[in-house]
Protein backbone atom coordinates (compact mmCIF):
# COMPACT_ATOMS: atom_id res chain seq x y z
CA MET A 1 8.41 10.12 -4.92
CA PHE A 2 8.27 10.64 -8.65
CA ALA A 3 9.13 8.29 -11.50
CA THR A 4 12.47 9.02 -13.14
CA ARG A 5 11.59 6.72 -16.04
CA PRO A 6 8.44 5.08 -17.40
CA PHE A 7 7.15 1.76 -16.01
CA ARG A 8 4.94 -0.89 -17.65
CA SER A 9 2.00 -2.50 -15.86
CA GLY A 10 3.27 -5.22 -13.53
CA GLU A 11 6.84 -3.91 -13.54
CA LEU A 12 8.82 -3.58 -10.31
CA VAL A 13 8.90 0.09 -9.34
CA LEU A 14 10.50 -0.10 -5.89
CA ALA A 15 12.05 -3.10 -4.13
CA GLY A 16 11.16 -3.29 -0.45
CA VAL A 17 13.69 -3.85 2.31
CA ILE A 18 12.81 -4.54 5.94
CA GLU A 19 14.68 -2.21 8.27
CA ALA A 20 13.22 -3.29 11.63
CA GLU A 21 10.69 -5.59 13.28
CA LEU A 22 8.01 -3.76 15.31
CA ASP A 23 5.95 -4.93 18.25
CA ARG A 24 2.82 -3.03 17.11
CA ASN A 25 1.25 -0.96 14.35
CA ASP A 26 2.23 2.71 13.99
CA ALA A 27 2.06 5.45 11.34
CA HIS A 28 4.93 4.01 9.31
CA ALA A 29 4.44 0.30 9.96
CA SER A 30 3.88 -2.19 7.18
CA GLN A 31 1.76 -5.16 8.15
CA ILE A 32 3.35 -8.33 6.79
CA SER A 33 0.94 -10.82 8.38
CA TRP A 34 -1.90 -10.78 10.89
CA ASN A 35 0.56 -10.47 13.80
CA ARG A 36 3.72 -9.04 12.22
CA PHE A 37 4.58 -5.40 11.64
CA VAL A 38 7.82 -4.09 10.15
CA ARG A 39 9.42 -0.82 9.20
CA HIS A 40 10.54 -0.69 5.61
CA GLY A 41 13.84 1.03 4.87
CA GLY A 42 15.03 2.87 1.80
CA LEU A 43 12.54 4.96 -0.14
CA MET A 44 9.37 3.01 0.74
CA PRO A 45 8.44 5.30 3.69
CA LYS A 46 8.53 8.29 1.30
CA VAL A 47 5.77 6.93 -0.97
CA ASN A 48 2.41 8.67 -0.50
CA HIS A 49 -1.03 7.13 -0.20
CA SER A 50 -3.63 7.45 -2.94
CA CYS A 51 -7.18 6.11 -3.10
CA ASP A 52 -6.51 5.51 -6.83
CA PRO A 53 -2.85 4.42 -6.80
CA ASN A 54 -0.64 3.62 -9.74
CA CYS A 55 1.23 0.95 -7.73
CA GLY A 56 0.30 -2.05 -5.64
CA ILE A 57 2.00 -4.44 -3.26
CA GLY A 58 3.98 -7.54 -4.12
CA LEU A 59 5.76 -9.74 -1.57
CA ASN A 60 9.45 -10.36 -2.24
CA ALA A 61 11.68 -13.26 -1.12
CA SER A 62 12.82 -11.40 2.03
CA GLY A 63 9.19 -10.90 3.13
CA ALA A 64 9.24 -7.18 2.37
CA HIS A 65 6.69 -5.40 0.22
CA ASP A 66 7.70 -4.36 -3.27
CA LEU A 67 5.79 -1.76 -5.26
CA LEU A 68 4.55 -2.98 -8.65
CA ALA A 69 2.98 -0.79 -11.33
CA ARG A 70 -0.80 -1.36 -11.52
CA ARG A 71 -0.93 0.56 -14.78
CA PRO A 72 1.60 2.34 -16.98
CA ILE A 73 3.49 5.11 -15.17
CA MET A 74 5.06 7.96 -17.09
CA THR A 75 8.28 9.79 -16.23
CA GLY A 76 7.51 12.53 -13.72
CA GLN A 77 4.33 10.93 -12.31
CA GLU A 78 4.08 10.58 -8.56
CA ILE A 79 4.49 7.00 -7.33
CA THR A 80 1.60 6.09 -5.00
CA PHE A 81 -0.08 3.11 -3.39
CA ASP A 82 -3.14 2.64 -1.19
CA TYR A 83 -2.05 1.95 2.38
CA ALA A 84 -5.02 -0.45 2.63
CA MET A 85 -3.10 -2.75 0.28
CA ARG A 86 -0.84 -3.72 3.19
CA ASN A 87 -2.52 -2.84 6.50
CA TYR A 88 -5.75 -4.35 7.81
CA THR A 89 -6.44 -1.25 9.91
CA ILE A 90 -5.18 2.33 9.66
CA GLU A 91 -5.28 4.24 12.93
CA HIS A 92 -2.48 6.79 12.74
CA PHE A 93 -3.42 9.26 10.01
CA PRO A 94 -5.36 12.54 9.88
CA ALA A 95 -9.13 12.36 9.64
CA ARG A 96 -9.16 13.53 6.01
CA CYS A 97 -7.39 12.04 3.01
CA ARG A 98 -5.74 14.60 0.74
CA CYS A 99 -4.99 12.44 -2.30
CA GLY A 100 -7.37 14.48 -4.47
CA THR A 101 -8.32 11.63 -6.81
CA VAL A 102 -11.80 11.12 -8.21
CA LEU A 103 -11.97 7.85 -6.21
CA CYS A 104 -10.93 9.46 -2.90
CA ARG A 105 -12.68 7.78 0.05
CA GLY A 106 -12.34 10.92 2.17
CA ARG A 107 -10.04 9.25 4.68
CA ILE A 108 -7.17 6.77 4.66
CA THR A 109 -8.60 3.40 5.63
CA GLY A 110 -7.22 -0.09 6.07
CA TRP A 111 -8.30 -3.22 4.20
CA LYS A 112 -10.97 -3.84 6.85
CA ASP A 113 -12.84 -0.69 5.79
CA LEU A 114 -12.09 -0.82 2.07
CA PRO A 115 -15.20 -0.96 -0.15
CA ALA A 116 -15.72 -4.22 -2.04
CA ASP A 117 -15.24 -2.56 -5.44
CA ARG A 118 -11.77 -1.30 -4.43
CA ARG A 119 -10.81 -4.73 -3.06
CA TYR A 120 -11.75 -6.19 -6.42
CA ALA A 121 -9.84 -3.49 -8.33
CA TYR A 122 -6.73 -4.26 -6.26
CA ARG A 123 -6.71 -8.01 -6.92
CA GLY A 124 -3.14 -9.19 -7.46
CA PHE A 125 -1.69 -6.10 -5.77
CA VAL A 126 -2.27 -6.58 -2.03
CA ALA A 127 -0.37 -8.21 0.82
CA PRO A 128 -1.24 -11.92 0.58
CA TYR A 129 -2.29 -12.29 4.24
CA LEU A 130 -5.25 -9.94 3.62
CA LEU A 131 -6.79 -12.47 1.23
CA ASP A 132 -6.62 -15.28 3.81
CA GLY A 133 -8.41 -13.39 6.56
CA PRO A 134 -11.95 -12.97 7.71
CA THR A 135 -12.61 -10.23 5.14
CA GLY A 136 -10.86 -11.52 2.01
CA PRO A 137 -11.79 -10.46 -1.53
């Protein structure tokens, strides 16, 4: 997914839509709460992970995750978010992350395994339930 126009910090980049309720976590599941997993429809499943993403998560009125720009995004830039911004654990991805950023953790992790400095950097851009749990900010 690449930006077809520029976005300002905080601007809505992609509106989330829930396609299906799931009974468990899987490679394309979005965790909405501690016990609720959904499959997003539309373009959301096409957005790649990055350990230094230009987008973060916002919760919309339907309960789906929107993508919001964490910093300015220029036309042609890839749209990315850190999968740890929505899922407490990540169990369904290859052993090595291939995002290629300077901040790459080496593997795609969930919020549970996210370093404290990244949790802090993501403040305001994560699924709200993560902040209410046993390993909040």
